[in-house]
mmCIF file of C-alpha atoms and ligand atoms in Angstrom:
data_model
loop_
_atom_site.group_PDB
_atom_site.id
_atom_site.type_symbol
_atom_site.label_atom_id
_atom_site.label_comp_id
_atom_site.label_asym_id
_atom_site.label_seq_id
_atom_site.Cartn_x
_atom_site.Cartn_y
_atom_site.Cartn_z
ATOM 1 C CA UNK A 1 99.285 123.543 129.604
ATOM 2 C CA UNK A 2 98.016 120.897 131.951
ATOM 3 C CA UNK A 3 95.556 123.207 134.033
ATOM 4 C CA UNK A 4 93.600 123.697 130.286
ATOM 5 C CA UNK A 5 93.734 120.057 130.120
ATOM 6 C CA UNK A 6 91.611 119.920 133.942
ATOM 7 C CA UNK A 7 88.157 121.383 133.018
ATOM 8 C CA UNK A 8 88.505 121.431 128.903
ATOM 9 C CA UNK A 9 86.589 123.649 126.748
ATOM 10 C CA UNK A 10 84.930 122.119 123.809
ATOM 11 C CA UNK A 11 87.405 124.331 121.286
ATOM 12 C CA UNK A 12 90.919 125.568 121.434
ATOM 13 C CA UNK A 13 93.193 126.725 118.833
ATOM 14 C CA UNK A 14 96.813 126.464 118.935
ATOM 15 C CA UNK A 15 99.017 129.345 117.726
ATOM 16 C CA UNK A 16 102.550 129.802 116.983
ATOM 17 C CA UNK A 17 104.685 130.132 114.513
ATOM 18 C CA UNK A 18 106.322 127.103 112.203
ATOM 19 C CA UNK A 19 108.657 125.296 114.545
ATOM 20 C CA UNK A 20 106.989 125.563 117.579
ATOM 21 C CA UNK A 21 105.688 121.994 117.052
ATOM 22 C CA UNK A 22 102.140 122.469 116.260
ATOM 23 C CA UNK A 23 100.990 118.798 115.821
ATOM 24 C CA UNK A 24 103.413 117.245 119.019
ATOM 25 C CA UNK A 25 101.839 120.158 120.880
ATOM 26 C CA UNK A 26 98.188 119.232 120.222
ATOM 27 C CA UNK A 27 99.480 115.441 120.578
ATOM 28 C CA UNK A 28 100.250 116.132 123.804
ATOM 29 C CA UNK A 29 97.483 118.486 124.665
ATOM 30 C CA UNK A 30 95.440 114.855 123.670
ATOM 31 C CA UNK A 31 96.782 113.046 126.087
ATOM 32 C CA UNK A 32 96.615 115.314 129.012
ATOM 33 C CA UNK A 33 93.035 114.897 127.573
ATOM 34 C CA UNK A 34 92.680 111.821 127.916
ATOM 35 C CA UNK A 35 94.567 110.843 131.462
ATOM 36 C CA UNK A 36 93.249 110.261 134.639
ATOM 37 C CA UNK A 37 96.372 112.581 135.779
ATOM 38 C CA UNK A 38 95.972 115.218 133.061
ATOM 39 C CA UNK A 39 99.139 113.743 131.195
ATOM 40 C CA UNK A 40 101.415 111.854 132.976
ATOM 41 C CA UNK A 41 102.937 110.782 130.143
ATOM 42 C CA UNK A 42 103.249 106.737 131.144
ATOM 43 C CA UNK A 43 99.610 105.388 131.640
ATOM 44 C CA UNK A 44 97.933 103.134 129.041
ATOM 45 C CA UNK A 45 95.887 106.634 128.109
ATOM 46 C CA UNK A 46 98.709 108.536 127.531
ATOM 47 C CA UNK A 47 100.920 105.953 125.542
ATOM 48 C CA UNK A 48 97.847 105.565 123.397
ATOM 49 C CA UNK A 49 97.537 109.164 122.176
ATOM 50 C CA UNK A 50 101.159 109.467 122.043
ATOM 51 C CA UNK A 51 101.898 106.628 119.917
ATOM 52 C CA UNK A 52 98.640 107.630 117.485
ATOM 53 C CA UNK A 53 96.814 104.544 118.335
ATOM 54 C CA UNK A 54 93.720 105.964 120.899
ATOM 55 C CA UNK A 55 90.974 105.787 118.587
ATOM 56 C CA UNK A 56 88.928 108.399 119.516
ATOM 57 C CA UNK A 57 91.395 110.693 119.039
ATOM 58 C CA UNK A 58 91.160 111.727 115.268
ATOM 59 C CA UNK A 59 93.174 113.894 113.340
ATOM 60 C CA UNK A 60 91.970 115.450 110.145
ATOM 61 C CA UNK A 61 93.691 115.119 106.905
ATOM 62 C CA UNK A 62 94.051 117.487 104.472
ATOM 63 C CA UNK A 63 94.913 116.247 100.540
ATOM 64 C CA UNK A 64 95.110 119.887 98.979
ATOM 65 C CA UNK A 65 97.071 123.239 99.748
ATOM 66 C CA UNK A 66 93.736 124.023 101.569
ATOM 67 C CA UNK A 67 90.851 122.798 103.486
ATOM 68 C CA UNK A 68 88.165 121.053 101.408
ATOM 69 C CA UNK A 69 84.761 121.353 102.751
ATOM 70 C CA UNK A 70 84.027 117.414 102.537
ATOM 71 C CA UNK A 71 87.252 116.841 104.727
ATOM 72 C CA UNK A 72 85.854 119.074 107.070
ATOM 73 C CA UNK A 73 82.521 117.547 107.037
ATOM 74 C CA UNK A 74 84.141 114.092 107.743
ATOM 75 C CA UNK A 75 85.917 115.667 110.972
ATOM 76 C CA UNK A 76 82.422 116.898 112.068
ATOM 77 C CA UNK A 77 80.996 113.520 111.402
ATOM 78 C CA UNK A 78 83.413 111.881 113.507
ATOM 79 C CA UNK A 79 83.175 114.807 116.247
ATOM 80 C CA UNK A 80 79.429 113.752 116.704
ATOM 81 C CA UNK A 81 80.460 109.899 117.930
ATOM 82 C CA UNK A 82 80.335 109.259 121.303
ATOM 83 C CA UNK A 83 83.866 108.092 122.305
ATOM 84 C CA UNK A 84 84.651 104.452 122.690
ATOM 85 C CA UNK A 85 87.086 105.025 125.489
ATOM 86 C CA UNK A 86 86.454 106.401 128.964
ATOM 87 C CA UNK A 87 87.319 110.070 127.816
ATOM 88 C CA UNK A 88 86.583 112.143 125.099
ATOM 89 C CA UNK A 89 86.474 112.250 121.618
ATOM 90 C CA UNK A 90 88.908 114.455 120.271
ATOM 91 C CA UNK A 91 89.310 116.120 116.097
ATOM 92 C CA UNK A 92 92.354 117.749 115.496
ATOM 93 C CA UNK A 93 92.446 119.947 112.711
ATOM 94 C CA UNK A 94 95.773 121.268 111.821
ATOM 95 C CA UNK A 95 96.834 124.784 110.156
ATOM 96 C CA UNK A 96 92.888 125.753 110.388
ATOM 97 C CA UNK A 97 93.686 129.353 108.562
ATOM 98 C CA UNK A 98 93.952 127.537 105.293
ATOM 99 C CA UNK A 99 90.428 127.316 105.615
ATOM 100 C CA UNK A 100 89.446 130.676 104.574
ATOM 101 C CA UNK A 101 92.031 130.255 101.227
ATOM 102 C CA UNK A 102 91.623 128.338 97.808
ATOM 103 C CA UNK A 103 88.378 128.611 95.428
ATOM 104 C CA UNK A 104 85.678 127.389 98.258
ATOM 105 C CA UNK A 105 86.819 128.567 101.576
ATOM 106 C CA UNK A 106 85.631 125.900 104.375
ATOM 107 C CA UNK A 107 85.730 128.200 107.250
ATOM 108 C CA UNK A 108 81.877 128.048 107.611
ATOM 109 C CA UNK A 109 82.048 124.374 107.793
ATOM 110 C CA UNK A 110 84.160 124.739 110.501
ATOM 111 C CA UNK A 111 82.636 127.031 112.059
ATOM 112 C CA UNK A 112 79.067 124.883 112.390
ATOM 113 C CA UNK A 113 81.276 122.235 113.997
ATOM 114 C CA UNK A 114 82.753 124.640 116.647
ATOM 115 C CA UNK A 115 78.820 126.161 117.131
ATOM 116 C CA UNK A 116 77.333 123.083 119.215
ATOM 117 C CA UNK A 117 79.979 119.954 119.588
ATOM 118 C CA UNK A 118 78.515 117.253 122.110
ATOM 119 C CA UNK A 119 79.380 117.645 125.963
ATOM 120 C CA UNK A 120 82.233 114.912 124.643
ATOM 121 C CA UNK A 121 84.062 116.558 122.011
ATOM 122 C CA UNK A 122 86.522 118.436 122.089
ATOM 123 C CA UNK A 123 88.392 119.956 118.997
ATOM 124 C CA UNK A 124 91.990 121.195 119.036
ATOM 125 C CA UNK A 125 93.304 123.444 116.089
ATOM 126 C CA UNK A 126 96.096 124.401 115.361
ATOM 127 C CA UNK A 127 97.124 127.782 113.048
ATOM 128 C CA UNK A 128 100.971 129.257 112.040
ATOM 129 C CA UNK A 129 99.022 132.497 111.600
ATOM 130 C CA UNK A 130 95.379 134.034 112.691
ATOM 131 C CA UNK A 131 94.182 136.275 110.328
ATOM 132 C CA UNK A 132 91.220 138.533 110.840
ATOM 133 C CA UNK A 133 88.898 136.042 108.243
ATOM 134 C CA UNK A 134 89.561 133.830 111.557
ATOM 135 C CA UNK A 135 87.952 135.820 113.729
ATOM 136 C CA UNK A 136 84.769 133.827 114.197
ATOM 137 C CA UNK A 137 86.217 130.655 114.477
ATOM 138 C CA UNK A 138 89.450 132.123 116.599
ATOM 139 C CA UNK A 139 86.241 133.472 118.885
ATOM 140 C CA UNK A 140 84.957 130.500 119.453
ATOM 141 C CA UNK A 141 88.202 128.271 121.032
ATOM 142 C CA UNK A 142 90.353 129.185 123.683
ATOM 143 C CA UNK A 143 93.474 130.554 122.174
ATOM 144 C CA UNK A 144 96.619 128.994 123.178
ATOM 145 C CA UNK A 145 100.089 130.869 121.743
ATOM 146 C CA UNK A 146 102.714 129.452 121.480
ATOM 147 C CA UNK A 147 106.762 130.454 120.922
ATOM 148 C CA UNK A 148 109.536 129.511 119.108
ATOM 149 C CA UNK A 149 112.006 127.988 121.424
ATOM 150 C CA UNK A 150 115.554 130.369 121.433
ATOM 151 C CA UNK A 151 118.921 129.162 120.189
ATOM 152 C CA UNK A 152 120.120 128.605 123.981
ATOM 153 C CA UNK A 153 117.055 125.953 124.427
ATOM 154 C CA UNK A 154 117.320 123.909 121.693
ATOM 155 C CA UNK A 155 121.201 123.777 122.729
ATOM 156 C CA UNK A 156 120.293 122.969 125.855
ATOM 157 C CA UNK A 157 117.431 120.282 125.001
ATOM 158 C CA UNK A 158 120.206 118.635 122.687
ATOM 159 C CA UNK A 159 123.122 118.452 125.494
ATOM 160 C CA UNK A 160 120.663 116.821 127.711
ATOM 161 C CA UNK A 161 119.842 114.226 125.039
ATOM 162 C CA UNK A 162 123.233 113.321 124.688
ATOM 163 C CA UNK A 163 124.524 115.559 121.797
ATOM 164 C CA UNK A 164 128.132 116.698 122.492
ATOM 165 C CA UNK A 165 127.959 120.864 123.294
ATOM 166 C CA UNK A 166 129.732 121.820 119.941
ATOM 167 C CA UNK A 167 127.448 119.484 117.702
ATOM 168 C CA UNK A 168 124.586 120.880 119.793
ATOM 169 C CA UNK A 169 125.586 124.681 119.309
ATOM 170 C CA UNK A 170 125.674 124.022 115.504
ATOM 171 C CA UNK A 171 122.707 121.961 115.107
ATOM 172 C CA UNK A 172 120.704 124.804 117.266
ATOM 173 C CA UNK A 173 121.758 127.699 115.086
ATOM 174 C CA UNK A 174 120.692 126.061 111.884
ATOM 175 C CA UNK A 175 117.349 124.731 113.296
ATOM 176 C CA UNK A 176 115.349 128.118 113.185
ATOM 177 C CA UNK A 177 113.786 127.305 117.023
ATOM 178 C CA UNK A 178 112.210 123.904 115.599
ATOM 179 C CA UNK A 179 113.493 121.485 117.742
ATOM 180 C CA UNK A 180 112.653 118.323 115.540
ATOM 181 C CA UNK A 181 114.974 120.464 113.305
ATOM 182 C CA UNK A 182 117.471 120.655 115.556
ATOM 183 C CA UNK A 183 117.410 116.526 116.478
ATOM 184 C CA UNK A 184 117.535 115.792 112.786
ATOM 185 C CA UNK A 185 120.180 117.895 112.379
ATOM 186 C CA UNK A 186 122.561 117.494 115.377
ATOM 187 C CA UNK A 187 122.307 113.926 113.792
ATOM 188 C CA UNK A 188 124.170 114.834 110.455
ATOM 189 C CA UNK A 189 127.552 114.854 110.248
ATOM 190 C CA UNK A 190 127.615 116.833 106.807
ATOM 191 C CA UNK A 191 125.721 120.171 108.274
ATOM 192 C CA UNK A 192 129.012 122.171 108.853
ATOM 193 C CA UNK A 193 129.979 121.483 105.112
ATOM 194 C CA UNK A 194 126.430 122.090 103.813
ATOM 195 C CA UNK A 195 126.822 125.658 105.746
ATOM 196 C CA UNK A 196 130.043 125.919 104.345
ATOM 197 C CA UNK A 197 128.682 125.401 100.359
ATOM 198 C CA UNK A 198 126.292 127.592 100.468
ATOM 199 C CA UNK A 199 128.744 130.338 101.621
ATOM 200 C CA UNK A 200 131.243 129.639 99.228
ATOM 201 C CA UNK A 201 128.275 130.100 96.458
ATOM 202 C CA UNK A 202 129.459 134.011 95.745
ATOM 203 C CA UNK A 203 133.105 133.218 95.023
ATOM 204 C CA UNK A 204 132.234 130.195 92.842
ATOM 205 C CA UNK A 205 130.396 131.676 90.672
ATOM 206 C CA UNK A 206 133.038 132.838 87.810
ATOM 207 C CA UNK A 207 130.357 133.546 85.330
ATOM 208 C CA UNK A 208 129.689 131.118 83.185
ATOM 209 C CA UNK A 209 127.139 129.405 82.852
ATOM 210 C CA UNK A 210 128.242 125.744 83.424
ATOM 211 C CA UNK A 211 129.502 126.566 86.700
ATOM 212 C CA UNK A 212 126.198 128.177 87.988
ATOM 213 C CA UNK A 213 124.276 124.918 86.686
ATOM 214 C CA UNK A 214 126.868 122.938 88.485
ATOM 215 C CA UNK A 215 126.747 124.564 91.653
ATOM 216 C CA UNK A 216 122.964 124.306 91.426
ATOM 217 C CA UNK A 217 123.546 120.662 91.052
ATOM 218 C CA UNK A 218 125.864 119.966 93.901
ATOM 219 C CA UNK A 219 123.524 121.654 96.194
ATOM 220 C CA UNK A 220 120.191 119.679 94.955
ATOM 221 C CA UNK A 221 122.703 116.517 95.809
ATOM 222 C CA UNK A 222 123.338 117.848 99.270
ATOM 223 C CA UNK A 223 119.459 118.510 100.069
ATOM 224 C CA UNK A 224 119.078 114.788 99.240
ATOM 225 C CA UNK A 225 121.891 113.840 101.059
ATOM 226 C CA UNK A 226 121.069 115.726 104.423
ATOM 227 C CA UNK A 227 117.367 113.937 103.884
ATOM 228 C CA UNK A 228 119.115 111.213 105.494
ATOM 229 C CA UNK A 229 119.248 111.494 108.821
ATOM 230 C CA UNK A 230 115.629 112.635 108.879
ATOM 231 C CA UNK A 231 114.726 109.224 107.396
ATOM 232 C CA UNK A 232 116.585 107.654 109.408
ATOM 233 C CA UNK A 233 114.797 108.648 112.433
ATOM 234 C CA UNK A 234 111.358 108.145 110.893
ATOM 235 C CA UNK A 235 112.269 104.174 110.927
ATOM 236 C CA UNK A 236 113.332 104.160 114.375
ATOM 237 C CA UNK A 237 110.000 105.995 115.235
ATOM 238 C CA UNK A 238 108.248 103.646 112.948
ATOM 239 C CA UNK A 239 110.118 100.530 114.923
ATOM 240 C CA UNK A 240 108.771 101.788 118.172
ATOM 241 C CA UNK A 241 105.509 101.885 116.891
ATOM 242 C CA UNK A 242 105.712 98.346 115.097
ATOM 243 C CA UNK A 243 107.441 97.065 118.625
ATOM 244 C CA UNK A 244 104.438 98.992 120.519
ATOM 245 C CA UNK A 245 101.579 97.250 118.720
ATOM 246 C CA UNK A 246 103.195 94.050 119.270
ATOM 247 C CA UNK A 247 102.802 94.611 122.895
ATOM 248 C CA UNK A 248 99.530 95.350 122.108
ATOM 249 C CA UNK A 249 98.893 92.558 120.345
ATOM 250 C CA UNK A 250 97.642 93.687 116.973
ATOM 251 C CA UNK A 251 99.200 92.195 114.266
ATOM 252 C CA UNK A 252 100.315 95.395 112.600
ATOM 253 C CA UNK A 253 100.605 99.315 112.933
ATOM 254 C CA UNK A 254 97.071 100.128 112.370
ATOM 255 C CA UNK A 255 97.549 103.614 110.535
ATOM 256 C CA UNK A 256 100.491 102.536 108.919
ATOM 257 C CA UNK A 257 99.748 104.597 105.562
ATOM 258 C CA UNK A 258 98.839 107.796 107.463
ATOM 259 C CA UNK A 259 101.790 107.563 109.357
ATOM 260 C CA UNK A 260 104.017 106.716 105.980
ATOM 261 C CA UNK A 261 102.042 110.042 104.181
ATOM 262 C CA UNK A 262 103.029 111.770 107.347
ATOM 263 C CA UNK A 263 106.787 111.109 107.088
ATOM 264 C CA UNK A 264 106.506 112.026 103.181
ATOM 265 C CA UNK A 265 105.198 115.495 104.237
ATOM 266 C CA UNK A 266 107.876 115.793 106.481
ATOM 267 C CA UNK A 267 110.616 115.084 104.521
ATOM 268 C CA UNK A 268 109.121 117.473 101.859
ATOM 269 C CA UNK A 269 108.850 119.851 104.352
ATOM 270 C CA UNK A 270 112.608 119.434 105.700
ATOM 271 C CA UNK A 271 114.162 120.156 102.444
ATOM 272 C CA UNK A 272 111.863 123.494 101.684
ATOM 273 C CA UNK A 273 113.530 124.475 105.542
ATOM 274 C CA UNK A 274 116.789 123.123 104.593
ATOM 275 C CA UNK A 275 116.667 125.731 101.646
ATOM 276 C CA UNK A 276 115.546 128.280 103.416
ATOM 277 C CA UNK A 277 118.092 127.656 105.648
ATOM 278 C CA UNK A 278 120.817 128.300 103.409
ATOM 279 C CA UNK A 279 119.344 131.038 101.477
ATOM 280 C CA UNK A 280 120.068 133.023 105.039
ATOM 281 C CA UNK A 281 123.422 131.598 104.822
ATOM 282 C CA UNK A 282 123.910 132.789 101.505
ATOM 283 C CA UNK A 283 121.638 136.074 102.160
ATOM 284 C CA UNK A 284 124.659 136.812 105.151
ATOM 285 C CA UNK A 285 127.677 136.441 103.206
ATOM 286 C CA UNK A 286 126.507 138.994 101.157
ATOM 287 C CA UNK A 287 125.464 141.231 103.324
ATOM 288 C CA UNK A 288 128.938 140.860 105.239
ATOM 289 C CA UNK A 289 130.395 142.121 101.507
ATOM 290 C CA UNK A 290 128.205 144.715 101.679
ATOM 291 C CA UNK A 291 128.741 146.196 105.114
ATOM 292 C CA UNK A 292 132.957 145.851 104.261
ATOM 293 C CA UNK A 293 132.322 147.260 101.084
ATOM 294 C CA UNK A 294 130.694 150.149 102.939
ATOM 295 C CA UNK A 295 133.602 150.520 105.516
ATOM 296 C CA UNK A 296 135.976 150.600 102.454
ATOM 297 C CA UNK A 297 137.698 153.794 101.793
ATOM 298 C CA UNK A 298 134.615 156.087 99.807
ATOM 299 C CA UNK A 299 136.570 157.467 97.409
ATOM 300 C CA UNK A 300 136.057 154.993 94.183
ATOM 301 C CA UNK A 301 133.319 154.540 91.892
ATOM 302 C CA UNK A 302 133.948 150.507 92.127
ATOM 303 C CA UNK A 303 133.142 150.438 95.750
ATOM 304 C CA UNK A 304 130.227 151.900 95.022
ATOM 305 C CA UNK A 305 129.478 149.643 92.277
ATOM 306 C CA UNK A 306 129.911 146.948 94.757
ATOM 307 C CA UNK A 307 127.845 148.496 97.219
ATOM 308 C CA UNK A 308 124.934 147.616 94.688
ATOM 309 C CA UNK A 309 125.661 144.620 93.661
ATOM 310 C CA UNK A 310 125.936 143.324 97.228
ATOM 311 C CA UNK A 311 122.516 144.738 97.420
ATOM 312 C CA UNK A 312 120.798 143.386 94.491
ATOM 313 C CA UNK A 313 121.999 140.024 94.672
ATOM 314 C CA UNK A 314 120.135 140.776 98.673
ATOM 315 C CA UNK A 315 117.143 141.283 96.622
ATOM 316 C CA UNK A 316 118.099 137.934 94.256
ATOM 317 C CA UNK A 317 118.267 135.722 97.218
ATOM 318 C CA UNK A 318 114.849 137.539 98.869
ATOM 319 C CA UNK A 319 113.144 137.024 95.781
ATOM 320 C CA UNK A 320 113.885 133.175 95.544
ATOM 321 C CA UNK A 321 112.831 132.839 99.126
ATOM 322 C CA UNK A 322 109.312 133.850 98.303
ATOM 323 C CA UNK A 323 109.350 131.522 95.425
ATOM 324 C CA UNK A 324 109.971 128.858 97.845
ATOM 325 C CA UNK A 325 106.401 129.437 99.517
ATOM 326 C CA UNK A 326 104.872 128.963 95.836
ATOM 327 C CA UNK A 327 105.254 125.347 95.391
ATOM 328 C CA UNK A 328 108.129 125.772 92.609
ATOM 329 C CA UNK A 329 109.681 123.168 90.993
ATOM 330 C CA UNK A 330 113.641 122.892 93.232
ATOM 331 C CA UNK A 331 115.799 122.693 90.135
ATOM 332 C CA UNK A 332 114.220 125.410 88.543
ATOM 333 C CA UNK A 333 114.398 127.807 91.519
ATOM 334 C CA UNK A 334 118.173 126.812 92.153
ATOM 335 C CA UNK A 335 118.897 127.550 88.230
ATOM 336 C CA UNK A 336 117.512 130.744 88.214
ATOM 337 C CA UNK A 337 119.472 131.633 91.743
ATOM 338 C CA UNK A 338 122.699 131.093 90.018
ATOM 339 C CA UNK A 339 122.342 132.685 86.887
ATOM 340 C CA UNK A 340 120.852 135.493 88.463
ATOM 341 C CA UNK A 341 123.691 135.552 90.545
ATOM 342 C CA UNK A 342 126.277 135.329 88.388
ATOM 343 C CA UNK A 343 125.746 138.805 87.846
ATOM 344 C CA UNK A 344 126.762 140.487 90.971
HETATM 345 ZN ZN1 LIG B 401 98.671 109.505 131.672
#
């Protein structure tokens, strides 16, 4: 990354997919921006961009499910400034393909930003996913992909932060190759039991209906319970910051709010994962049903029968999974997974 950061472009875009750490990567990228050593990670510069506090580094907020074209036009407006600091002035816009979505796609706003920034500016984007409708913006930055770290480095990365190896083995399964994931998790002491709820979902269910509401219950209470350690290490990060400006000597942390919105969308964020999470646990307890049902002797009509079932309550737990990208209400979606369920 650092050799990018040596003679910058005035556009790059950032791709991976979620859990690669979009935002700390263009954070980062900032930095090496902004130091005299391309981001050494302890000068005033770096600390700066690193604790959100360089002003002319300015990331874009977004209020909607996609990009508005007056957000957009505020980004441009501060890309034209001339930077206050010694380096440059930088706009980070984050998942950038939600700008050719909603009523009034913004990509062309973008786009006239990207056409002739001063010598300056430089933008970083960042995008889960580049679809074609991209394609002129895309062709405009250098393109920077990024991967999903594997199960054996987020293990790793935890051990070396002082996680113990079988905490850190856990945690890195269940984080899905984010590692703030896997940091908030190897944190929680209730993530082997959460696992262990989720599977024990099929043989709970005895068909009635009270149970399946219950069960939905107990696992909405666990999502708010494994919030918790997430929160938790928002305040210490917020501490730092509070202890940082100190040092600086302003009286307070001067993007407090954005910071506080931030850790709202984060913890929103964590529970949709968190679900998701053990929708695959649920999603491979069935399918180990289905592949013993399979190897069971074939000469009954009831294994059959349970071959399908097995399947369709697959497609049950598939189905909610997609529902989970549609904004739906938690309780509603868990509700509907269990009394669907209770069929198979
Ligand atoms: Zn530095």
């Amino acid at each position: 990354m650092r050799q990018y950061a040596k003679g910058p472009v005035h556009a790059y875009l950032f791709n991976g997919p979620v859990g690669s750490s979009l935002r700390d990567t263009a954070r980062t990228f900032a930095a090496a921006l902004q130091c005299r050593e391309h981001g050494c990670g302890r000068c005033e510069a770096c600390r700066l961009v690193l604790s959100d506090n360089d002003p002319d580094v300015y990331f874009a907020e977004r209020a909607g499910v996609s990009w508005r074209i007056d957000e957009l036009r505020e980004a441009d407006r501060v890309g034209r400034r001339r930077p206050l600091g010694a380096g440059y002035q930088i706009i980070v816009i984050e998942d950038v393909e939600l700008t050719t979505t909603g009523s009034s796609p913004s990509a062309a706003a973008l786009l006239k930003s990207l056409e002739e920034p001063p010598s300056r500016t430089v933008y970083l984007l960042t995008a889960e996913d580049v679809p074609p409708a991209l394609d002129t913006i895309s062709s405009r930055c250098v393109e920077v992909k990024l991967k999903v770290l594997s199960e054996a480095d987020l293990r790793e990365v935890l051990v070396r932060e002082g996680a113990d190896a079988p905490a850190a083995e856990v945690a890195a399964n269940a984080a899905n190759g984010n590692l703030r994931r896997a940091r908030v998790l190897v944190r929680d002491p209730a993530l082997a039991e959460r696992i262990a709820q989720w599977r024990a979902v099929p043989e709970r269910l005895n068909g009635t209906p009270a149970t399946s509401s219950a069960l939905a219950q107990a696992i909405s209470a666990a999502l708010d319970e494994a919030i918790a350690p997430l929160q938790q290490m928002q305040e210490e990060e917020m501490a730092l910051r509070v202890q940082d400006s100190r040092e600086m000597g302003q009286r307070g942390v001067a993007n407090r709010r954005d910071i506080e919105a931030q850790f709202k969308r984060e913890q929103r964020r964590f529970r949709i994962d968190e679900l998701r999470f053990g929708l695959t646990a649920l999603t491979n307890v069935y399918r180990e049903r289905l592949v013993d049902n399979l190897s069971a002797a074939p000469d009954q009509s009831r294994s059959d029968y349970r071959v399908g079932a097995s399947m369709s309550a697959i497609d049950v737990v598939a189905e909610a999974n997609r529902r989970l990208s549609s904004n739906i209400d938690e309780t509603l979606l868990l509700n509907d997974l269990m009394l669907s369920l209770m069929a198979f």
